[in-house]
PDB file of C-alpha atoms in Angstrom:
ATOM      1  CA  MET R1343     309.509 171.590 -45.354  1.00  0.00           C
ATOM      2  CA  VAL R1344     307.833 168.818 -43.631  1.00  0.00           C
ATOM      3  CA  ARG R1345     304.925 169.766 -41.836  1.00  0.00           C
ATOM      4  CA  ASP R1346     302.890 166.536 -40.509  1.00  0.00           C
ATOM      5  CA  GLY R1347     303.800 163.317 -39.708  1.00  0.00           C
ATOM      6  CA  LEU R1348     307.050 163.477 -38.002  1.00  0.00           C
ATOM      7  CA  THR R1349     306.799 163.062 -34.094  1.00  0.00           C
ATOM      8  CA  LYS R1350     309.308 162.714 -31.045  1.00  0.00           C
ATOM      9  CA  PHE R1351     308.572 161.802 -27.661  1.00  0.00           C
ATOM     10  CA  ALA R1352     308.872 164.337 -24.763  1.00  0.00           C
ATOM     11  CA  TYR R1353     309.239 162.377 -22.013  1.00  0.00           C
ATOM     12  CA  ALA R1354     308.949 165.304 -19.563  1.00  0.00           C
ATOM     13  CA  ARG R1355     305.585 165.982 -21.121  1.00  0.00           C
ATOM     14  CA  GLY R1356     304.848 162.691 -21.293  1.00  0.00           C
ATOM     15  CA  SER R1357     303.616 163.372 -24.677  1.00  0.00           C
ATOM     16  CA  ARG R1358     304.213 163.472 -28.336  1.00  0.00           C
ATOM     17  CA  VAL R1359     305.342 166.729 -30.055  1.00  0.00           C
ATOM     18  CA  GLN R1360     305.196 167.277 -33.852  1.00  0.00           C
ATOM     19  CA  VAL R1361     308.576 168.264 -35.373  1.00  0.00           C
ATOM     20  CA  ASP R1362     308.204 171.214 -38.142  1.00  0.00           C
ATOM     21  CA  ASP R1363     311.921 171.997 -38.855  1.00  0.00           C
ATOM     22  CA  VAL R1364     312.857 169.070 -40.901  1.00  0.00           C
ATOM     23  CA  THR R1365     313.233 169.618 -44.889  1.00  0.00           C
ATOM     24  CA  LEU R1366     311.728 167.380 -47.355  1.00  0.00           C
ATOM     25  CA  PRO R1367     315.132 165.782 -48.362  1.00  0.00           C
ATOM     26  CA  THR R1368     316.582 165.107 -45.011  1.00  0.00           C
ATOM     27  CA  PHE R1369     312.820 163.510 -44.000  1.00  0.00           C
ATOM     28  CA  VAL R1370     313.215 161.020 -47.204  1.00  0.00           C
ATOM     29  CA  ARG R1371     316.778 160.557 -46.845  1.00  0.00           C
ATOM     30  CA  TRP R1372     316.115 159.719 -42.931  1.00  0.00           C
ATOM     31  CA  VAL R1373     313.227 157.293 -44.109  1.00  0.00           C
ATOM     32  CA  LEU R1374     315.605 155.812 -46.988  1.00  0.00           C
ATOM     33  CA  ASP R1375     318.642 155.333 -43.872  1.00  0.00           C
ATOM     34  CA  ARG R1376     315.446 153.710 -41.560  1.00  0.00           C
ATOM     35  CA  SER R1377     316.669 156.224 -38.957  1.00  0.00           C
ATOM     36  CA  LEU R1378     312.667 156.827 -38.708  1.00  0.00           C
ATOM     37  CA  THR R1379     309.932 153.814 -38.348  1.00  0.00           C
ATOM     38  CA  PHE R1380     306.606 154.444 -39.005  1.00  0.00           C
ATOM     39  CA  HIS R1381     304.767 153.011 -36.174  1.00  0.00           C
ATOM     40  CA  PRO R1382     301.389 152.872 -33.938  1.00  0.00           C
ATOM     41  CA  ILE R1383     301.313 155.386 -31.156  1.00  0.00           C
ATOM     42  CA  GLY R1384     300.161 153.964 -27.948  1.00  0.00           C
ATOM     43  CA  ARG R1385     296.414 154.993 -27.027  1.00  0.00           C
ATOM     44  CA  ARG R1386     297.430 157.234 -24.164  1.00  0.00           C
ATOM     45  CA  TYR R1387     299.730 159.109 -26.438  1.00  0.00           C
ATOM     46  CA  ARG R1388     297.965 159.900 -29.671  1.00  0.00           C
ATOM     47  CA  ARG R1389     297.129 163.593 -28.710  1.00  0.00           C
ATOM     48  CA  ILE R1390     300.126 165.088 -30.124  1.00  0.00           C
ATOM     49  CA  ARG R1391     301.273 169.008 -29.248  1.00  0.00           C
ATOM     50  CA  LEU R1392     301.757 171.365 -32.322  1.00  0.00           C
ATOM     51  CA  PRO R1393     304.939 173.704 -31.573  1.00  0.00           C
ATOM     52  CA  GLY R1394     304.949 177.439 -32.083  1.00  0.00           C
ATOM     53  CA  ARG R1395     301.023 177.460 -31.956  1.00  0.00           C
ATOM     54  CA  GLY R1396     300.158 178.866 -28.729  1.00  0.00           C
ATOM     55  CA  GLY R1397     301.720 175.642 -26.651  1.00  0.00           C
ATOM     56  CA  ASN R1398     297.956 174.077 -26.504  1.00  0.00           C
ATOM     57  CA  VAL R1399     296.944 173.108 -29.782  1.00  0.00           C
ATOM     58  CA  THR R1400     296.977 169.209 -30.452  1.00  0.00           C
ATOM     59  CA  ILE R1401     296.271 166.853 -33.029  1.00  0.00           C
ATOM     60  CA  ARG R1402     295.338 163.264 -32.668  1.00  0.00           C
ATOM     61  CA  ARG R1403     297.351 160.702 -34.691  1.00  0.00           C
ATOM     62  CA  SER R1404     297.195 156.582 -34.261  1.00  0.00           C
ATOM     63  CA  MET R1405     300.268 156.263 -36.556  1.00  0.00           C
ATOM     64  CA  SER R1406     303.592 158.485 -36.753  1.00  0.00           C
ATOM     65  CA  TRP R1407     307.294 158.684 -38.208  1.00  0.00           C
ATOM     66  CA  SER R1408     309.569 158.721 -35.544  1.00  0.00           C
ATOM     67  CA  THR R1409     313.098 157.689 -34.420  1.00  0.00           C
ATOM     68  CA  GLN R1410     313.832 154.210 -32.369  1.00  0.00           C
ATOM     69  CA  ARG R1411     314.976 156.638 -29.535  1.00  0.00           C
ATOM     70  CA  SER R1412     311.372 158.474 -29.584  1.00  0.00           C
ATOM     71  CA  ILE R1413     309.814 155.069 -29.645  1.00  0.00           C
ATOM     72  CA  ASP R1414     311.591 153.471 -26.767  1.00  0.00           C
ATOM     73  CA  ALA R1415     311.005 156.445 -24.754  1.00  0.00           C
ATOM     74  CA  GLU R1416     307.330 156.254 -25.107  1.00  0.00           C
ATOM     75  CA  ALA R1417     307.697 152.547 -24.187  1.00  0.00           C
ATOM     76  CA  GLU R1418     309.790 153.815 -21.075  1.00  0.00           C
ATOM     77  CA  HIS R1419     307.651 156.362 -20.271  1.00  0.00           C
ATOM     78  CA  GLU R1420     304.363 154.098 -20.640  1.00  0.00           C
ATOM     79  CA  ALA R1421     306.470 151.478 -18.230  1.00  0.00           C
ATOM     80  CA  MET R1422     306.930 154.046 -15.455  1.00  0.00           C
ATOM     81  CA  ARG R1423     303.208 155.117 -15.589  1.00  0.00           C
ATOM     82  CA  GLN R1424     302.127 151.536 -15.455  1.00  0.00           C
ATOM     83  CA  ARG R1425     304.424 151.256 -12.151  1.00  0.00           C
ATOM     84  CA  GLN R1426     302.720 154.530 -10.886  1.00  0.00           C
ATOM     85  CA  GLU R1427     299.623 152.887 -11.243  1.00  0.00           C
ATOM     86  CA  ALA R1428     300.800 149.535  -9.622  1.00  0.00           C
ATOM     87  CA  ALA R1429     301.864 151.663  -6.762  1.00  0.00           C
ATOM     88  CA  LYS R1430     298.540 153.664  -6.599  1.00  0.00           C
ATOM     89  CA  ALA R1431     296.512 150.677  -6.292  1.00  0.00           C
ATOM     90  CA  ALA R1432     298.778 148.889  -3.819  1.00  0.00           C
ATOM     91  CA  ARG R1433     298.285 152.338  -1.779  1.00  0.00           C
ATOM     92  CA  GLU R1434     294.588 152.107  -1.870  1.00  0.00           C
ATOM     93  CA  GLU R1435     294.047 148.720  -1.331  1.00  0.00           C
ATOM     94  CA  ARG R1436     296.104 149.197   1.740  1.00  0.00           C
ATOM     95  CA  ALA R1437     294.470 152.383   2.385  1.00  0.00           C
ATOM     96  CA  PRO R1438     291.193 150.732   4.491  1.00  0.00           C
ATOM     97  CA  GLU R1439     293.722 148.763   6.851  1.00  0.00           C
ATOM     98  CA  ALA R1440     295.469 152.136   7.317  1.00  0.00           C
ATOM     99  CA  GLU R1441     292.364 153.347   8.655  1.00  0.00           C
ATOM    100  CA  GLU R1442     291.467 150.660  10.491  1.00  0.00           C
ATOM    101  CA  HIS R1443     294.330 150.927  12.305  1.00  0.00           C
ATOM    102  CA  ARG R1444     294.313 154.415  12.808  1.00  0.00           C
ATOM    103  CA  LYS R1445     290.361 154.312  14.085  1.00  0.00           C
ATOM    104  CA  GLN R1446     292.176 151.532  16.782  1.00  0.00           C
ATOM    105  CA  VAL R1447     294.787 153.731  17.739  1.00  0.00           C
ATOM    106  CA  GLU R1448     292.179 156.519  18.336  1.00  0.00           C
ATOM    107  CA  ARG R1449     290.065 154.691  20.058  1.00  0.00           C
ATOM    108  CA  GLU R1450     292.966 153.555  22.433  1.00  0.00           C
ATOM    109  CA  ARG R1451     293.846 157.086  23.313  1.00  0.00           C
ATOM    110  CA  LYS R1452     290.502 157.666  24.234  1.00  0.00           C
ATOM    111  CA  ARG R1453     290.435 154.470  26.379  1.00  0.00           C
ATOM    112  CA  GLN R1454     292.964 155.498  27.877  1.00  0.00           C
ATOM    113  CA  GLU R1455     292.062 159.400  28.301  1.00  0.00           C
ATOM    114  CA  VAL R1456     288.918 158.227  30.057  1.00  0.00           C
ATOM    115  CA  GLU R1457     290.661 155.650  32.291  1.00  0.00           C
ATOM    116  CA  HIS R1458     292.978 158.702  33.441  1.00  0.00           C
ATOM    117  CA  ARG R1459     290.021 160.687  33.944  1.00  0.00           C
ATOM    118  CA  ARG R1460     288.462 158.264  36.197  1.00  0.00           C
ATOM    119  CA  ALA R1461     291.401 157.704  38.039  1.00  0.00           C
ATOM    120  CA  GLU R1462     291.721 161.476  38.631  1.00  0.00           C
ATOM    121  CA  ALA R1463     288.165 161.458  39.883  1.00  0.00           C
ATOM    122  CA  ALA R1464     288.990 159.099  42.019  1.00  0.00           C
ATOM    123  CA  GLU R1465     292.090 160.270  43.561  1.00  0.00           C
ATOM    124  CA  ARG R1466     290.150 163.802  44.236  1.00  0.00           C
ATOM    125  CA  HIS R1467     287.306 161.796  45.911  1.00  0.00           C
ATOM    126  CA  ARG R1468     289.962 160.252  48.292  1.00  0.00           C
ATOM    127  CA  LEU R1469     291.508 163.298  49.007  1.00  0.00           C
ATOM    128  CA  HIS R1470     288.298 164.950  49.776  1.00  0.00           C
ATOM    129  CA  MET R1471     287.013 162.214  51.919  1.00  0.00           C
ATOM    130  CA  ILE R1472     290.719 162.467  54.063  1.00  0.00           C
ATOM    131  CA  GLU R1473     290.112 166.155  54.365  1.00  0.00           C
ATOM    132  CA  MET R1474     286.128 165.894  55.194  1.00  0.00           C
ATOM    133  CA  GLU R1475     287.717 162.925  57.849  1.00  0.00           C
ATOM    134  CA  ARG R1476     290.192 165.132  59.271  1.00  0.00           C
ATOM    135  CA  ARG R1477     287.499 168.363  59.637  1.00  0.00           C
ATOM    136  CA  TRP R1478     285.319 165.827  61.440  1.00  0.00           C
ATOM    137  CA  ALA R1479     288.467 164.715  63.799  1.00  0.00           C
ATOM    138  CA  ALA R1480     289.612 168.119  64.473  1.00  0.00           C
ATOM    139  CA  PRO R1481     289.274 169.068  68.314  1.00  0.00           C
ATOM    140  CA  GLY R1482     286.583 171.474  69.088  1.00  0.00           C
ATOM    141  CA  ARG R1483     284.410 170.622  65.971  1.00  0.00           C
ATOM    142  CA  ARG R1484     282.788 167.886  67.292  1.00  0.00           C
ATOM    143  CA  THR R1485     281.450 167.210  70.836  1.00  0.00           C
ATOM    144  CA  PRO R1486     280.849 163.788  71.844  1.00  0.00           C
ATOM    145  CA  ARG R1487     276.886 163.008  71.783  1.00  0.00           C
ATOM    146  CA  THR R1488     275.525 162.625  75.290  1.00  0.00           C
ATOM    147  CA  ALA R1489     272.380 161.695  76.298  1.00  0.00           C
ATOM    148  CA  ALA R1490     271.088 164.905  76.933  1.00  0.00           C
ATOM    149  CA  SER R1491     272.208 165.779  73.435  1.00  0.00           C
ATOM    150  CA  ALA R1492     270.273 162.603  72.123  1.00  0.00           C
ATOM    151  CA  THR R1493     266.917 163.682  73.605  1.00  0.00           C
ATOM    152  CA  GLY R1494     267.029 167.121  72.337  1.00  0.00           C
ATOM    153  CA  THR R1495     267.170 168.594  75.697  1.00  0.00           C
ATOM    154  CA  SER R1496     270.432 170.614  76.587  1.00  0.00           C
ATOM    155  CA  PRO R1497     272.396 170.597  79.675  1.00  0.00           C
ATOM    156  CA  ALA R1498     271.126 174.225  80.606  1.00  0.00           C
ATOM    157  CA  GLY R1499     267.540 173.371  79.976  1.00  0.00           C
ATOM    158  CA  ARG R1500     267.388 170.408  82.987  1.00  0.00           C
ATOM    159  CA  ALA R1501     265.594 170.575  86.007  1.00  0.00           C
ATOM    160  CA  GLY R1502     267.593 170.966  89.058  1.00  0.00           C
ATOM    161  CA  THR R1503     270.713 172.571  87.077  1.00  0.00           C
ATOM    162  CA  PRO R1504     271.780 175.945  88.748  1.00  0.00           C
TER     163      PRO R1504
END
């Protein structure tokens, strides 16, 4: 069995996995048939998982034997990651603009709320003034001022009144 050097790319994991179940004659035949290529592994994918050893055991390799399909899967995965990083950079670039827009909307909402409160307070004051005017004008609530009341003497306290 070949225990080192043959890897495949696991797209779902985004990493390479060592292949352990290949006999030496099969491995040699694949190399001679050019089904396997010795190629450099991308920096991001140099950590190779070892199957059947707890799942988290890894080794690091910069070169590996692999099929063209695995090489293409690694290149496709790298392109996908590049697109994701570009999209993330674009989102981060737009983030300050979005934050400023959110703050502007919040300021406008607060301004409208203050304006609404002022309008409500003005309406309450207007209704209060109407009520005060109505009370002031109600019959029996106000007696017209007379000369006697202006001087502070009442008609009962005047001289010559019976």
